[in-house]
CSV table of C-alpha atoms and ligand atoms in Angstrom, one decimal:
chain,number,residue,atom,x,y,z
A,645,MET,CA,117.2,129.5,38.9
A,646,ILE,CA,120.1,127.2,39.5
A,647,GLU,CA,121.5,130.0,41.6
A,648,GLU,CA,118.3,130.2,43.6
A,649,ILE,CA,118.3,126.4,44.2
A,650,LYS,CA,121.9,126.5,45.3
A,651,ASN,CA,121.2,129.3,47.8
A,652,ILE,CA,118.3,127.4,49.3
A,653,LYS,CA,120.4,124.3,49.6
A,654,GLU,CA,123.1,126.3,51.4
A,655,GLU,CA,120.6,127.8,53.7
A,656,ILE,CA,119.2,124.4,54.6
A,657,LYS,CA,122.7,123.1,55.4
A,658,ASN,CA,123.2,125.8,58.0
A,659,ILE,CA,119.7,125.8,59.3
A,660,LYS,CA,119.0,125.3,63.0
A,661,ILE,CA,115.5,124.5,64.1
A,662,THR,CA,115.0,124.6,67.8
A,663,SER,CA,111.3,124.4,68.3
A,664,ALA,CA,108.2,122.8,66.8
A,665,ASP,CA,107.0,126.3,65.8
A,666,GLN,CA,110.1,127.0,63.8
A,667,LEU,CA,109.7,123.6,62.1
A,668,GLU,CA,106.1,124.6,61.1
A,669,ASN,CA,107.4,127.8,59.6
A,670,PHE,CA,110.0,125.9,57.7
A,671,ARG,CA,107.3,123.6,56.4
A,672,ILE,CA,105.0,126.5,55.3
A,673,LYS,CA,108.0,128.3,53.7
A,674,TYR,CA,109.3,125.4,51.6
A,675,LEU,CA,107.0,122.4,51.6
A,676,SER,CA,103.4,123.7,51.7
A,677,LYS,CA,101.2,124.3,48.6
A,678,LYS,CA,102.2,127.9,48.6
A,679,GLY,CA,105.8,127.2,49.4
A,680,LYS,CA,109.0,127.5,47.4
A,681,LEU,CA,109.0,124.0,46.2
A,682,SER,CA,105.5,124.2,44.8
A,683,ASP,CA,106.7,127.3,42.8
A,684,PHE,CA,109.5,125.3,41.2
A,685,PHE,CA,107.2,122.4,40.3
A,686,ASP,CA,104.6,124.7,38.9
A,687,TRP,CA,107.2,126.3,36.7
A,688,LEU,CA,108.5,122.9,35.7
A,689,LYS,CA,105.1,121.9,34.4
A,690,THR,CA,105.0,124.6,31.8
A,691,ALA,CA,108.7,124.5,31.0
A,692,GLN,CA,110.3,123.6,27.7
A,693,PRO,CA,111.6,120.0,27.3
A,694,GLU,CA,115.2,121.1,27.4
A,695,GLN,CA,114.5,123.2,30.6
A,696,LYS,CA,112.8,120.2,32.1
A,697,LYS,CA,115.9,118.2,31.4
A,698,GLU,CA,118.2,120.8,32.9
A,699,PHE,CA,116.2,121.7,36.0
A,700,GLY,CA,114.2,118.5,36.8
A,701,LYS,CA,117.1,116.8,38.6
A,702,PRO,CA,118.2,119.7,40.9
A,703,ILE,CA,114.6,120.5,41.8
A,704,ASN,CA,114.0,116.9,42.8
A,705,GLU,CA,117.2,116.9,44.8
A,706,LEU,CA,116.1,120.0,46.6
A,707,LYS,CA,112.7,118.4,47.3
A,708,ASN,CA,114.4,115.4,48.9
A,709,LEU,CA,116.7,117.6,50.9
A,710,LEU,CA,113.8,119.7,52.3
A,711,GLN,CA,111.6,116.7,53.0
A,712,ASN,CA,114.4,114.8,54.8
A,713,THR,CA,115.3,117.8,56.9
A,714,TYR,CA,111.7,118.3,57.8
A,715,ASP,CA,111.3,114.5,58.7
A,716,GLN,CA,114.4,114.5,60.9
A,717,TYR,CA,113.4,117.5,63.0
A,718,LYS,CA,109.8,116.2,63.2
A,719,ALA,CA,111.0,112.8,64.6
A,720,GLN,CA,113.2,114.6,67.0
A,721,PHE,CA,110.5,116.9,68.4
A,722,ASP,CA,107.9,114.0,68.6
A,723,SER,CA,110.1,111.8,70.7
A,724,ALA,CA,111.2,114.7,72.9
A,725,ASP,CA,107.5,115.4,73.3
A,726,ASN,CA,106.7,111.9,74.4
A,727,ALA,CA,109.6,111.7,76.8
A,728,LEU,CA,108.6,114.9,78.3
A,729,THR,CA,105.0,113.9,78.8
A,730,ASN,CA,106.1,110.5,80.3
A,731,GLU,CA,108.5,112.0,82.6
A,732,LEU,CA,106.3,114.7,83.9
A,733,ASP,CA,103.0,112.9,84.3
A,734,LEU,CA,102.5,114.0,87.9
A,735,THR,CA,99.1,112.3,88.1
A,736,LEU,CA,100.7,108.9,88.1
A,737,PRO,CA,101.1,107.3,91.6
A,738,GLY,CA,104.6,106.9,92.8
A,739,ASN,CA,106.4,103.6,92.9
A,740,SER,CA,106.4,102.5,96.5
A,741,ILE,CA,109.7,101.1,97.8
A,742,ASN,CA,108.9,98.1,100.0
A,743,THR,CA,111.7,97.8,102.6
A,744,GLY,CA,111.9,94.7,104.7
A,745,THR,CA,111.9,94.7,108.5
A,746,LYS,CA,113.8,92.8,111.1
A,747,HIS,CA,111.8,89.9,112.5
A,748,PRO,CA,110.5,90.7,116.1
A,749,LEU,CA,112.5,87.7,117.5
A,750,THR,CA,115.7,89.1,115.9
A,751,LEU,CA,114.9,92.5,117.4
A,752,ILE,CA,114.3,91.1,120.9
A,753,GLN,CA,117.4,88.8,120.6
A,754,GLU,CA,119.5,91.8,119.7
A,755,GLU,CA,118.1,93.8,122.6
A,756,LEU,CA,118.7,90.9,125.1
A,757,THR,CA,122.3,90.2,123.9
A,758,GLY,CA,123.0,94.0,124.0
A,759,ILE,CA,122.1,94.2,127.7
A,760,PHE,CA,124.3,91.3,128.6
A,761,ARG,CA,127.2,92.6,126.5
A,762,LYS,CA,127.1,95.8,128.6
A,763,LEU,CA,127.7,93.5,131.6
A,764,GLY,CA,130.8,92.1,129.9
A,765,PHE,CA,129.3,88.8,128.5
A,766,ALA,CA,130.8,87.4,125.3
A,767,ILE,CA,128.6,85.6,122.8
A,768,ALA,CA,129.0,82.0,121.6
A,769,ASP,CA,127.0,79.4,119.7
A,770,GLY,CA,126.9,75.7,119.0
A,771,PRO,CA,125.3,73.1,116.7
A,772,GLU,CA,121.5,72.5,116.6
A,773,ILE,CA,122.0,68.8,115.9
A,774,GLU,CA,123.7,67.6,119.0
A,775,ASP,CA,125.0,64.4,120.5
A,776,ASP,CA,123.8,62.8,123.7
A,777,TRP,CA,126.9,63.9,125.7
A,778,HIS,CA,126.5,67.6,125.2
A,779,ASN,CA,122.7,67.7,125.4
A,780,PHE,CA,122.2,65.3,128.3
A,781,SER,CA,125.0,63.2,129.8
A,782,ALA,CA,127.5,66.0,130.6
A,783,LEU,CA,124.6,68.0,132.1
A,784,ASN,CA,123.9,65.2,134.6
A,785,PHE,CA,121.1,63.5,132.8
A,786,PRO,CA,122.1,59.9,133.4
A,787,ASP,CA,121.1,57.3,130.9
A,788,ASN,CA,117.6,56.1,131.4
A,789,HIS,CA,117.0,58.7,134.1
A,790,PRO,CA,113.5,60.1,134.3
A,791,ALA,CA,114.9,63.6,134.1
A,792,ARG,CA,115.4,63.0,130.4
A,793,ASP,CA,111.6,63.1,130.1
A,794,MET,CA,111.5,66.7,131.2
A,795,GLN,CA,112.0,67.6,127.6
A,796,ASP,CA,110.4,65.7,124.7
A,797,THR,CA,113.2,65.1,122.3
A,798,PHE,CA,113.3,64.8,118.5
A,799,PHE,CA,115.8,61.9,118.2
A,800,ILE,CA,117.7,61.4,114.9
A,801,ASP,CA,119.2,58.2,116.2
A,802,LYS,CA,120.1,56.8,119.6
A,803,GLU,CA,123.0,59.1,120.1
A,804,ILE,CA,122.0,62.2,118.1
A,805,ALA,CA,119.1,64.6,118.6
A,806,LEU,CA,118.0,68.1,117.8
A,807,ARG,CA,119.1,70.0,120.9
A,808,THR,CA,116.4,70.5,123.4
A,809,HIS,CA,118.1,73.5,125.1
A,810,THR,CA,121.0,75.8,124.6
A,811,SER,CA,122.6,74.3,127.8
A,812,SER,CA,124.4,72.0,125.4
A,813,VAL,CA,126.5,75.1,124.3
A,814,GLN,CA,127.5,75.6,127.9
A,815,VAL,CA,129.2,72.2,127.9
A,816,ARG,CA,130.9,72.9,124.6
A,817,TYR,CA,132.1,76.3,125.8
A,818,MET,CA,133.4,74.9,129.1
A,819,GLU,CA,135.2,72.1,127.4
A,820,LYS,CA,137.1,74.6,125.2
A,821,ASN,CA,137.8,77.5,127.5
A,822,LYS,CA,139.2,78.2,130.9
A,823,PRO,CA,137.6,80.2,133.7
A,824,PRO,CA,136.9,83.0,134.3
A,825,MET,CA,134.2,82.9,131.7
A,826,ARG,CA,131.2,85.1,131.2
A,827,VAL,CA,129.2,84.2,128.1
A,828,ILE,CA,125.7,84.1,126.6
A,829,MET,CA,124.6,81.6,124.0
A,830,PRO,CA,121.6,82.5,121.9
A,831,GLY,CA,120.1,79.8,119.6
A,832,ARG,CA,117.1,77.8,118.4
A,833,VAL,CA,116.0,74.6,120.2
A,834,TYR,CA,113.5,71.9,119.4
A,835,ARG,CA,111.0,69.9,121.5
A,836,ASN,CA,108.5,67.3,120.4
A,837,GLU,CA,105.5,69.2,121.8
A,838,ALA,CA,101.9,69.8,120.6
A,839,ILE,CA,101.8,73.3,119.0
A,840,SER,CA,99.6,75.8,120.9
A,841,ALA,CA,99.4,79.5,121.7
A,842,ARG,CA,102.1,79.0,124.4
A,843,ALA,CA,104.2,76.2,123.0
A,844,ASN,CA,105.9,75.3,119.7
A,845,CYS,CA,108.0,72.4,118.4
A,846,PHE,CA,110.9,74.9,118.0
A,847,PHE,CA,111.7,78.1,119.8
A,848,HIS,CA,114.7,80.2,120.9
A,849,GLN,CA,116.6,80.4,124.1
A,850,ILE,CA,119.5,82.5,125.4
A,851,GLU,CA,121.8,80.6,127.7
A,852,GLY,CA,124.0,82.5,130.2
A,853,LEU,CA,127.0,81.2,132.0
A,854,TYR,CA,129.4,82.8,134.5
A,855,ILE,CA,132.2,80.9,136.1
A,856,ASP,CA,134.9,82.3,138.3
A,857,GLU,CA,136.2,82.0,141.9
A,858,ASN,CA,133.6,82.9,144.6
A,859,VAL,CA,130.6,83.3,142.3
A,860,SER,CA,127.4,83.2,144.4
A,861,PHE,CA,123.7,83.0,144.0
A,862,ALA,CA,123.5,86.7,145.0
A,863,ASP,CA,125.6,87.5,141.8
A,864,LEU,CA,123.0,85.5,139.8
A,865,LYS,CA,120.1,87.3,141.3
A,866,GLN,CA,121.7,90.7,140.8
A,867,THR,CA,122.5,90.1,137.2
A,868,LEU,CA,119.1,88.9,136.3
A,869,TYR,CA,117.4,91.7,138.2
A,870,TYR,CA,119.5,94.3,136.3
A,871,PHE,CA,118.6,92.6,133.1
A,872,VAL,CA,114.8,92.6,133.5
A,873,LYS,CA,114.9,96.2,134.7
A,874,GLU,CA,116.9,97.2,131.6
A,875,LEU,CA,114.3,95.4,129.4
A,876,PHE,CA,111.0,96.2,131.1
A,877,GLY,CA,111.7,99.3,133.1
A,878,GLU,CA,112.3,100.1,136.8
A,879,ASN,CA,109.0,99.1,138.1
A,880,VAL,CA,109.2,95.4,137.0
A,881,LYS,CA,108.7,92.9,139.8
A,882,ILE,CA,110.5,89.5,139.9
A,883,ARG,CA,110.3,86.4,142.0
A,884,PHE,CA,112.4,83.3,142.2
A,885,ARG,CA,110.8,79.9,142.8
A,886,PRO,CA,112.8,76.9,143.9
A,887,SER,CA,113.0,74.3,141.0
A,888,TYR,CA,114.9,71.4,139.8
A,889,PHE,CA,117.4,71.0,136.9
A,890,PRO,CA,119.9,68.2,136.8
A,891,PHE,CA,122.7,70.6,135.9
A,892,THR,CA,122.2,73.2,138.6
A,893,GLU,CA,122.1,73.0,142.4
A,894,PRO,CA,120.3,74.9,143.8
A,895,SER,CA,118.0,75.6,140.9
A,896,ALA,CA,115.3,78.2,140.5
A,897,GLU,CA,112.8,79.6,138.0
A,898,MET,CA,112.4,83.3,137.7
A,899,ASP,CA,109.0,85.0,137.1
A,900,ILE,CA,108.2,88.6,136.3
A,901,ASN,CA,104.9,90.2,136.9
A,902,CYS,CA,102.7,89.9,133.8
A,903,ARG,CA,103.2,92.9,131.5
A,904,ILE,CA,100.1,92.1,129.4
A,905,CYS,CA,97.4,92.2,132.0
A,906,GLU,CA,99.3,93.9,134.8
A,907,GLY,CA,98.1,91.4,137.2
A,908,ALA,CA,94.4,91.4,136.2
A,909,GLY,CA,94.7,87.9,134.8
A,910,CYS,CA,95.1,86.7,131.2
A,911,ASN,CA,95.9,83.6,129.2
A,912,VAL,CA,99.6,84.4,129.0
A,913,CYS,CA,100.1,84.4,132.8
A,914,LYS,CA,97.4,81.7,133.2
A,915,HIS,CA,95.5,84.2,135.4
A,916,SER,CA,98.3,84.2,138.0
A,917,GLY,CA,99.7,87.6,137.3
A,918,TRP,CA,103.2,86.1,137.0
A,919,VAL,CA,105.0,84.7,133.9
A,920,GLU,CA,108.0,82.4,134.0
A,921,ILE,CA,110.8,83.7,131.7
A,922,LEU,CA,113.8,81.6,132.7
A,923,GLY,CA,115.4,78.8,134.6
A,924,CYS,CA,118.6,79.3,136.5
A,925,GLY,CA,120.9,78.0,139.3
A,926,MET,CA,124.4,77.4,140.5
A,927,VAL,CA,126.2,75.1,138.1
A,928,ASP,CA,126.4,71.6,139.6
A,929,PRO,CA,130.0,70.8,140.6
A,930,GLN,CA,129.6,67.5,138.7
A,931,VAL,CA,128.9,69.4,135.5
A,932,LEU,CA,132.1,71.5,136.0
A,933,THR,CA,134.1,68.3,136.5
A,934,ASN,CA,132.5,66.7,133.4
A,935,CYS,CA,133.7,69.6,131.4
A,936,GLY,CA,137.2,69.6,132.8
A,937,ILE,CA,136.9,72.5,135.3
A,938,ASP,CA,138.2,72.3,138.8
A,939,SER,CA,135.0,72.4,140.9
A,940,GLU,CA,137.0,72.9,144.2
A,941,LYS,CA,138.3,76.2,142.9
A,942,TYR,CA,135.5,77.5,140.7
A,943,THR,CA,131.8,78.1,141.1
A,944,GLY,CA,129.4,79.5,138.7
A,945,TYR,CA,125.8,80.3,137.8
A,946,ALA,CA,123.8,79.6,134.6
A,947,PHE,CA,120.5,80.5,133.3
A,948,GLY,CA,118.3,79.7,130.2
A,949,LEU,CA,115.8,82.2,129.0
A,950,GLY,CA,112.9,81.8,126.6
A,951,VAL,CA,113.1,84.4,123.9
A,952,GLU,CA,109.6,84.0,122.6
A,953,ARG,CA,108.2,84.3,126.1
A,954,VAL,CA,110.1,87.6,126.6
A,955,ALA,CA,109.0,88.9,123.2
A,956,MET,CA,105.4,88.1,124.0
A,957,LEU,CA,105.6,90.3,127.1
A,958,LYS,CA,107.5,93.0,125.5
A,959,TYR,CA,105.4,93.3,122.3
A,960,ASP,CA,102.1,92.3,123.9
A,961,VAL,CA,101.7,89.2,121.7
A,962,LYS,CA,99.2,86.6,123.0
A,963,ASP,CA,99.8,83.7,120.7
A,964,LEU,CA,103.4,82.7,119.8
A,965,ARG,CA,102.4,80.9,116.6
A,966,ILE,CA,102.1,84.3,115.0
A,967,TYR,CA,105.9,84.7,115.0
A,968,PHE,CA,106.1,82.0,112.4
A,969,ASP,CA,103.1,82.7,110.2
A,970,ASN,CA,105.0,85.2,108.0
A,971,ASP,CA,101.9,87.5,108.1
A,972,LEU,CA,103.0,90.9,106.8
A,973,ARG,CA,100.3,92.7,108.7
A,974,PHE,CA,102.0,91.5,111.9
A,975,LEU,CA,105.6,91.8,110.7
A,976,ASN,CA,105.2,95.4,109.3
A,977,GLN,CA,104.3,96.6,112.8
A,978,PHE,CA,107.9,96.2,113.7
A,979,LYS,CA,109.2,98.6,111.1
A,980,LYS,CA,109.1,101.5,113.5
A,981,ILE,CA,111.1,99.6,116.1
A,982,SER,CA,113.9,98.4,113.7
B,1512,DAH,N1,117.9,74.3,129.9
B,1512,DAH,C1,116.7,74.6,130.7
B,1512,DAH,C2,115.5,74.4,129.9
B,1512,DAH,O1,115.5,74.4,128.7
B,1512,DAH,C3,116.8,76.0,131.1
B,1512,DAH,C4,117.9,76.3,132.1
B,1512,DAH,C5,117.6,76.1,133.5
B,1512,DAH,C6,119.1,76.6,131.7
B,1512,DAH,C7,118.6,76.3,134.4
B,1512,DAH,C8,120.1,76.8,132.6
B,1512,DAH,C9,119.8,76.7,134.0
B,1512,DAH,O2,121.4,77.2,132.3
B,1512,DAH,O3,120.9,76.9,134.9
B,1512,DAH,O4,114.4,74.3,130.4
């Protein structure tokens, strides 16, 4: 009997169980009521006291070995079973990956700057909190002059304000660089205005500046015409209206035909069929002098373009407040474009 127990122990040591079926066979063979272990215990019940002493211990050891082996494999198959079912539950919905999108104003800004870059314009920027000199005085807005009322300003103190336009960056750029210069300056600007579908207390502009010898108004018109055609297509119409800005002479505003109603009349174009998108002009010689540039030698043009206004026309948006509502139903529509 000892021999038999030994053999079984040896067998168990080398055993390899690779499936739940094999494990069940193992259980039936050794651990079930009709299995080997039962035979040993049945025999033990009727054995002589000395035999019980001699065989009791090895039989119990064998029992532990068989039971442990069985338990180990069982645990292994159970957890593999669970893992398998979890992994392969094809009925579960997939995890959606929520990717972000670029904001429409970022998209349009990238597009606008891209067009001017092709024309050789560099990019510059400046501070949003600006002093009186850069935002007003250097641009020919004299102290206490009514022209300062053209833009409702958020003052921080008498000398410092949130910039009302990106023209302040023109001044900074001209102070630091020498002509020829060809540069665009995108940025956020602030005005103390009532918020409506067409106006906000902050918005974005792109300022353009080109200074060299013999720059003329024709150069300005040609550049802007090229720009709108790149943005809106060949059939876009433009018109220039004479205007006034203290820092340009002559000054103009440029309109394009309304892309939203195509001339039928809508809120965005105030039923005129035309939408103003920028102000422009030849840089006033006094501004050049203020910034340390020889106005006898150099001339230049400048323009300031409203980014929201252009984005409204490009993306058919009728109320600019929606750009700042963070409404995902609106923002997600720009996934395809970015
Ligand atoms: N700064 C003007 C505004 O905010 C726009 C502008 C007009 C900019 C004419 C210019 C310009 O550079 O030449 O209304």
